[in-house]
Amino acid sequence: MKQTPDAPHSVYGVEKWGKGLVEVTEQGEIGLRNPLAPDAAAISLPGILADLDDRGIKAPMLLRVSSYLEHEIAHLNESFADAIARVGYKGPYRGVFPIKVNQQAQVVDRIVEFGKKYNYGLEAGSKPELVVALAHRLAPEALIVCNGVKDAEFIQLAILSRKIGFNTVIVLESPKEADTVIEVYRELGIEPLIGVRVKLTNQISGKWEESSGDRSAFGMNTDQLVATVDKLREAGLLHCLKLQHSHLGSQVQDVNDVRRAVGEACRYYTELTREGVPLTHLDLGGGMGVDYTGEKKAAENSINYTVEEYCSNVVETVAYAMDEAEIAHPTLVTESGRAVVATSSMLVFNVLETTLYDAPTAPDVEPDDNHLVSDLAAINGYLSKDRLQECWNDATFYRNELRALFRRGYVDLRQMARAERIYLSLMARLK
Ligand SMILES: *Cc1c(COP(=O)(O)O)cnc(C)c1O
């Protein structure tokens, strides 16, 4: 972990991906900065580990930095609020955290706590996740968005939760789920809050591209969408259909993919509105990426945008599409997962072994060594600053000749080993 102070920047690019949260201190240690106290000095990670060690807590361990989580939640919500104010958008942002991205109780508890002042809610993709969501005290305006395949029990729980004050939206993934919702509604006599998941045709490139486009597992195509609207209308429940969900994918690399997909989602929203569906919420799912490498480009493990740009693009695209269609601006929902939690945990493990390539010392030449071995060793005698290239040329030539002789059986293993060691010690001096 000890490094000369400027090496880690050029070697590891800490300042590129560290987001100002992680840095290398003057002592050459990894330092953690507190984004909520920007003027405070970085805290030494080895120092934290030494304290834990004193308490008998040993690596491997997962460290969670809750101020990073608080910072990311604030950053997301405030970036949407800023974009909304700047564009003059006439609707709020009501984000939800998808529980599947980190189901640890400590994490979900903190997310709810830090998100309360922003009316930040939760997304549940299964019945157990809905149970988790219902165990939290969310802000009165916060949403619980239920995605995923649902049975009657899941739907009952979602509808019943409205009785105790949760804004639980059942997002229909198929026309069959609409039938189940209608049945459960008739049994319970409580009106559901309903959403529909629309499959976008825009395929978003990147690692998770199969979760977008025609063949993605979840959501409805236009035919199924129309069938669902008709079923709800017939059952007298169309007035409960308030939310449209279109999941953009995950780790979206290129912000222009966000614009295209949001534009397409808006087309469905405006068309459904024209059909008489009283939509009020547009949910754009997950997808905001993390720049793991810090390259700032649309490449594997990187992205070409910031949180602020993502939010601006979403708000601008929706505002433009709704104004064009003369439809009221919907409440914006996103389900960003990784972008919210990725920076807040780090896995720490012990170094078990290091592989060294350099040889610090050279062995002595022996009388019956091949002359190429003694030639190689002799380079040490004329190695100087102005003959670096020549020495490197010679060393490489002799070593390659020796390797050729070894392959043909003229040099034995022990001589070859001495030659290798002499060569590496020369390289160490040449560096
Ligand atoms: C996985 C998932 C998310 C979270 O995606 P991220 O890329 O982590 O933001 C959001 N919504 C749904 C429906 C998901 O399946």
XYZ file of C-alpha atoms and ligand atoms in Angstrom:
446
model
C 0.000 0.000 0.000
C 3.000 2.314 0.400
C 3.893 4.155 -2.772
C 5.869 7.218 -3.656
C 3.338 10.071 -3.690
C 2.993 10.621 -7.445
C 3.295 7.011 -8.599
C -0.270 5.990 -7.682
C -1.745 8.765 -9.819
C 0.044 7.702 -12.946
C -0.098 3.975 -12.201
C -3.563 3.578 -10.666
C -5.353 6.742 -11.866
C -6.824 7.292 -8.415
C -7.758 10.896 -9.123
C -9.665 9.818 -12.241
C -11.992 7.250 -10.667
C -11.733 8.289 -7.012
C -14.401 11.006 -7.466
C -12.640 13.074 -4.815
C -13.639 10.414 -2.269
C -10.486 8.317 -2.408
C -6.986 9.731 -2.686
C -3.392 8.843 -1.998
C -2.067 10.761 0.985
C 1.387 12.343 1.276
C 2.396 9.295 3.290
C 1.575 7.138 0.284
C -1.466 5.591 1.946
C -4.994 5.289 0.652
C -6.997 8.105 2.217
C -10.786 8.407 2.447
C -12.233 11.899 2.220
C -15.566 12.823 3.729
C -17.691 14.464 1.000
C -19.910 15.951 3.721
C -16.883 17.727 5.256
C -14.839 18.714 2.191
C -12.245 20.652 4.191
C -11.425 17.801 6.545
C -8.216 15.868 5.909
C -8.409 12.398 4.410
C -8.630 9.507 6.849
C -5.964 6.862 6.402
C -7.403 3.512 5.319
C -4.449 1.553 6.779
C -5.118 3.470 10.031
C -8.748 2.284 10.042
C -7.592 -1.265 9.352
C -5.038 -1.099 12.196
C -7.804 0.018 14.602
C -10.010 -2.837 13.461
C -7.122 -5.225 13.836
C -6.703 -4.075 17.464
C -10.339 -4.994 18.019
C -9.730 -8.449 16.565
C -11.432 -7.742 13.257
C -9.324 -9.150 10.438
C -9.432 -9.001 6.670
C -11.097 -10.053 4.448
C -13.833 -7.605 5.317
C -16.357 -5.380 3.640
C -16.115 -1.763 4.731
C -19.136 0.478 4.248
C -18.767 4.230 4.257
C -22.195 5.599 5.053
C -21.246 9.210 4.302
C -20.539 8.104 0.706
C -24.038 6.660 0.526
C -25.513 9.850 1.959
C -23.481 11.863 -0.541
C -24.654 9.823 -3.565
C -28.316 10.009 -2.542
C -28.034 13.767 -2.061
C -26.152 14.134 -5.353
C -28.795 12.255 -7.355
C -31.772 14.016 -5.792
C -30.205 17.478 -5.876
C -29.060 17.047 -9.473
C -32.637 16.244 -10.499
C -33.923 19.195 -8.457
C -31.375 21.515 -10.117
C -32.232 20.293 -13.622
C -35.969 20.681 -12.870
C -35.434 24.262 -11.682
C -33.182 25.175 -14.614
C -35.486 23.729 -17.308
C -38.657 25.046 -15.620
C -40.003 21.501 -15.466
C -43.410 21.371 -13.785
C -43.196 18.114 -11.908
C -41.137 16.679 -9.056
C -38.575 13.861 -8.976
C -39.445 10.835 -6.850
C -36.620 8.350 -7.110
C -36.716 4.804 -5.750
C -33.838 2.538 -4.749
C -34.042 -0.969 -6.265
C -33.597 -3.318 -3.292
C -32.104 -6.107 -5.436
C -28.972 -4.003 -5.967
C -28.081 -4.237 -2.263
C -30.503 -6.003 0.069
C -28.351 -5.711 3.208
C -30.516 -4.371 6.037
C -27.887 -1.808 7.136
C -27.724 -0.458 3.591
C -31.483 -0.261 2.949
C -32.047 1.302 6.401
C -29.501 4.021 5.682
C -30.878 4.676 2.208
C -34.346 5.210 3.658
C -32.943 7.462 6.404
C -30.815 9.593 4.063
C -33.516 9.682 1.384
C -36.386 10.756 3.631
C -35.986 14.477 3.030
C -36.119 13.865 -0.730
C -39.201 11.579 -0.590
C -36.945 8.849 -1.884
C -38.661 5.456 -2.060
C -37.927 1.790 -2.757
C -38.326 -0.548 -5.697
C -39.284 -4.169 -5.034
C -38.782 -6.806 -7.701
C -40.237 -9.691 -5.702
C -42.560 -10.479 -2.799
C -39.739 -10.683 -0.205
C -38.436 -7.315 -1.361
C -41.907 -5.820 -0.945
C -41.939 -7.177 2.624
C -38.562 -5.484 3.179
C -39.879 -2.199 1.747
C -42.983 -2.304 3.953
C -40.796 -2.673 7.051
C -39.516 0.890 6.529
C -40.964 4.237 7.447
C -40.860 6.064 4.169
C -41.662 9.727 3.670
C -45.406 10.270 3.024
C -44.828 11.118 -0.640
C -42.324 8.339 -1.312
C -43.221 5.526 -3.695
C -42.851 1.782 -3.513
C -42.638 0.497 -7.077
C -43.349 -3.228 -7.516
C -41.762 -4.782 -10.582
C -41.168 -8.388 -11.564
C -43.486 -11.320 -12.084
C -46.312 -11.245 -9.541
C -48.689 -13.827 -8.116
C -51.985 -13.062 -6.356
C -50.296 -12.914 -2.932
C -47.782 -10.290 -4.077
C -50.632 -8.213 -5.497
C -52.765 -8.611 -2.340
C -49.900 -7.413 -0.179
C -49.286 -4.439 -2.464
C -52.949 -3.419 -2.455
C -53.367 -3.928 1.308
C -50.291 -1.798 2.018
C -52.180 1.196 0.630
C -54.527 0.912 3.623
C -51.659 1.736 5.966
C -50.460 4.676 3.957
C -47.898 3.348 1.481
C -47.901 4.597 -2.114
C -47.387 1.142 -3.537
C -47.573 0.923 -7.316
C -48.143 -2.457 -8.973
C -46.328 -2.342 -12.290
C -47.951 -4.792 -14.686
C -45.443 -6.832 -16.637
C -48.065 -8.650 -18.753
C -51.798 -8.608 -19.590
C -52.147 -11.716 -17.371
C -51.075 -9.700 -14.348
C -53.865 -7.240 -15.174
C -56.337 -10.155 -14.778
C -54.862 -11.013 -11.364
C -55.010 -7.380 -10.231
C -58.650 -7.145 -11.310
C -59.495 -10.358 -9.401
C -57.712 -9.270 -6.221
C -59.332 -5.819 -6.430
C -62.755 -7.477 -6.594
C -61.979 -9.660 -3.561
C -60.565 -6.870 -1.394
C -62.591 -3.911 -2.594
C -59.505 -1.653 -2.342
C -58.355 0.257 -5.381
C -54.815 -0.442 -6.524
C -52.262 2.034 -7.819
C -51.253 0.573 -11.172
C -48.304 0.971 -13.513
C -47.464 -0.639 -16.847
C -44.036 -1.724 -17.935
C -43.405 -0.891 -21.567
C -40.643 -2.596 -23.480
C -38.637 -0.065 -25.457
C -37.445 -1.081 -28.909
C -34.260 0.989 -28.639
C -31.510 -1.431 -27.767
C -28.939 0.123 -25.460
C -25.407 -0.994 -26.111
C -23.077 -2.251 -23.401
C -22.627 -5.130 -21.030
C -26.344 -5.431 -20.206
C -27.766 -4.838 -23.670
C -29.904 -7.968 -23.487
C -31.993 -6.353 -20.758
C -33.198 -3.820 -23.351
C -34.965 -4.132 -26.694
C -37.602 -6.471 -28.197
C -36.321 -9.634 -26.565
C -35.800 -8.327 -23.042
C -37.447 -10.517 -20.400
C -39.753 -7.946 -18.816
C -42.427 -5.584 -19.999
C -45.018 -5.452 -22.746
C -44.904 -4.802 -26.441
C -47.470 -2.450 -28.018
C -49.981 -5.230 -28.648
C -49.912 -6.405 -25.028
C -50.032 -2.819 -23.825
C -53.218 -2.089 -25.738
C -54.769 -5.362 -24.490
C -53.930 -4.381 -20.910
C -55.427 -0.901 -21.265
C -58.609 -2.456 -22.681
C -58.860 -4.974 -19.833
C -58.481 -2.260 -17.185
C -60.992 -0.047 -18.946
C -63.539 -2.879 -19.081
C -63.025 -3.660 -15.392
C -63.533 0.006 -14.491
C -59.965 0.372 -13.219
C -58.377 2.528 -15.910
C -58.417 5.531 -13.561
C -55.946 3.623 -11.316
C -53.311 3.374 -14.058
C -50.965 6.184 -13.074
C -47.445 5.133 -13.912
C -45.552 4.079 -16.984
C -42.298 2.252 -16.440
C -39.613 1.715 -19.061
C -36.365 0.286 -17.755
C -33.433 1.671 -19.730
C -30.953 -1.094 -18.944
C -27.921 -1.069 -16.709
C -24.522 0.657 -16.763
C -25.575 2.680 -19.817
C -22.295 3.891 -21.324
C -23.492 6.542 -23.732
C -25.703 9.390 -22.579
C -27.176 9.686 -26.070
C -28.696 6.235 -25.519
C -30.438 7.759 -22.492
C -31.878 10.535 -24.648
C -33.083 8.129 -27.340
C -34.676 5.730 -24.863
C -36.319 8.510 -22.839
C -37.638 10.004 -26.081
C -39.200 6.669 -26.996
C -40.661 6.245 -23.494
C -42.281 9.666 -23.875
C -43.939 8.590 -27.124
C -45.701 5.764 -25.243
C -46.618 8.141 -22.447
C -48.186 10.684 -24.781
C -49.970 7.976 -26.793
C -51.380 6.341 -23.646
C -52.517 9.764 -22.439
C -54.326 10.282 -25.757
C -55.988 6.885 -25.203
C -57.500 8.358 -22.053
C -55.109 6.769 -19.563
C -54.724 9.251 -16.664
C -50.950 8.791 -16.291
C -49.131 11.039 -13.810
C -45.766 9.276 -13.308
C -43.027 8.380 -15.773
C -40.547 5.829 -14.406
C -37.338 5.452 -16.414
C -35.925 2.534 -14.459
C -32.251 2.029 -13.725
C -29.228 2.381 -15.910
C -27.229 5.335 -14.662
C -23.675 4.043 -14.870
C -20.541 4.263 -12.779
C -17.204 5.346 -14.216
C -15.191 2.509 -12.714
C -12.045 3.275 -14.727
C -12.329 7.062 -14.792
C -11.817 7.154 -18.570
C -14.925 9.323 -19.088
C -15.866 7.588 -22.355
C -18.522 5.206 -23.663
C -16.480 2.049 -23.079
C -16.652 -1.079 -21.005
C -16.583 -0.118 -17.310
C -16.742 3.591 -18.114
C -19.431 6.146 -19.069
C -19.363 9.410 -21.004
C -21.529 11.510 -18.678
C -21.910 12.816 -15.141
C -24.876 12.479 -12.771
C -25.774 16.099 -13.576
C -25.757 15.422 -17.319
C -27.899 12.310 -16.938
C -30.475 14.278 -14.945
C -30.435 17.228 -17.365
C -30.899 14.950 -20.346
C -33.849 13.158 -18.763
C -35.571 16.367 -17.660
C -34.984 18.189 -20.966
C -36.123 15.257 -23.098
C -39.327 14.722 -21.122
C -40.126 18.450 -20.962
C -39.692 18.798 -24.714
C -41.831 15.743 -25.559
C -44.646 16.701 -23.175
C -44.733 20.332 -24.329
C -44.843 19.172 -27.924
C -47.823 16.926 -27.130
C -49.376 19.553 -24.817
C -49.489 17.154 -21.899
C -48.785 18.045 -18.247
C -45.262 17.228 -17.074
C -45.277 13.906 -15.214
C -43.630 13.163 -11.885
C -40.244 11.708 -12.802
C -39.147 8.435 -11.269
C -35.849 6.615 -11.732
C -34.606 3.389 -10.176
C -30.854 3.978 -10.114
C -29.135 1.214 -8.209
C -25.432 0.875 -8.779
C -24.878 4.624 -9.158
C -26.272 5.093 -5.641
C -24.448 2.305 -3.784
C -21.308 1.396 -5.749
C -18.921 3.842 -4.088
C -20.037 3.132 -0.537
C -18.539 -0.286 0.055
C -15.047 -1.619 -0.368
C -13.669 -5.102 -0.032
C -10.403 -5.271 1.908
C -8.255 -8.386 1.826
C -4.720 -9.284 2.821
C -1.921 -9.597 0.311
C -0.992 -13.302 0.388
C 1.970 -13.252 -1.962
C 3.765 -10.849 -4.270
C 5.526 -11.778 -7.472
C 8.794 -9.909 -8.046
C 10.283 -9.732 -11.471
C 13.503 -7.967 -10.593
C 16.699 -9.651 -9.420
C 18.654 -7.335 -7.120
C 21.993 -9.200 -7.250
C 23.873 -11.127 -9.942
C 25.636 -14.458 -9.308
C 29.347 -14.843 -9.943
C 30.512 -16.282 -13.249
C 31.916 -19.793 -12.991
C 34.998 -21.000 -14.941
C 33.110 -23.455 -17.122
C 30.188 -21.121 -17.915
C 29.472 -20.606 -21.582
C 31.319 -17.510 -22.878
C 27.964 -15.841 -23.524
C 27.242 -15.963 -19.785
C 30.536 -14.221 -19.006
C 29.897 -11.713 -21.834
C 26.529 -10.972 -20.283
C 28.060 -10.527 -16.835
C 30.779 -8.270 -18.272
C 28.173 -5.661 -19.254
C 28.114 -4.674 -15.590
C 31.634 -3.369 -16.076
C 30.749 -0.828 -18.798
C 27.177 0.038 -17.825
C 26.973 3.831 -17.584
C 24.478 6.584 -18.306
C 25.739 7.319 -21.821
C 25.868 3.639 -22.852
C 22.368 2.560 -21.720
C 21.076 1.654 -25.167
C 24.237 -0.258 -26.066
C 24.102 -2.206 -22.784
C 20.460 -3.064 -23.312
C 21.166 -4.207 -26.879
C 24.054 -6.394 -25.718
C 22.199 -7.890 -22.769
C 19.189 -8.786 -24.870
C 21.364 -10.234 -27.629
C 23.354 -12.478 -25.249
C 20.252 -13.645 -23.425
C 18.480 -14.533 -26.672
C 21.543 -16.417 -27.936
C 21.681 -18.336 -24.634
C 17.984 -19.171 -24.876
C 18.562 -20.520 -28.394
C 21.478 -22.651 -27.170
C 19.411 -23.907 -24.244
C 16.601 -24.987 -26.584
C 19.138 -26.978 -28.623
C 20.756 -28.599 -25.588
C 24.134 -26.724 -25.541
C 23.487 -24.857 -22.273
C 22.178 -26.534 -19.114
C 19.466 -25.427 -16.703
C 21.798 -24.059 -14.012
C 23.774 -21.923 -16.472
C 20.533 -20.672 -17.972
C 19.273 -19.762 -14.491
C 22.479 -17.776 -13.770
C 22.127 -16.003 -17.109
C 18.512 -15.109 -16.404
C 19.449 -13.683 -13.021
C 22.353 -11.645 -14.449
C 20.051 -10.288 -17.145
C 17.366 -9.237 -14.620
C 19.936 -7.587 -12.361
C 21.195 -5.612 -15.375
C 17.653 -4.559 -16.204
C 17.171 -3.397 -12.602
C 20.275 -1.192 -12.979
C 19.149 0.055 -16.410
C 15.745 1.283 -15.138
C -31.699 -3.977 -11.813
C -32.781 -3.011 -11.952
C -32.573 -1.657 -11.617
C -31.237 -1.104 -11.189
O -30.392 -0.947 -12.263
P -29.023 -0.092 -12.108
O -28.354 -0.299 -13.396
O -28.293 -0.651 -10.951
O -29.403 1.325 -11.911
C -33.650 -0.793 -11.704
N -34.858 -1.211 -12.112
C -35.091 -2.509 -12.450
C -36.443 -2.900 -12.896
C -34.066 -3.440 -12.387
O -34.305 -4.701 -12.738
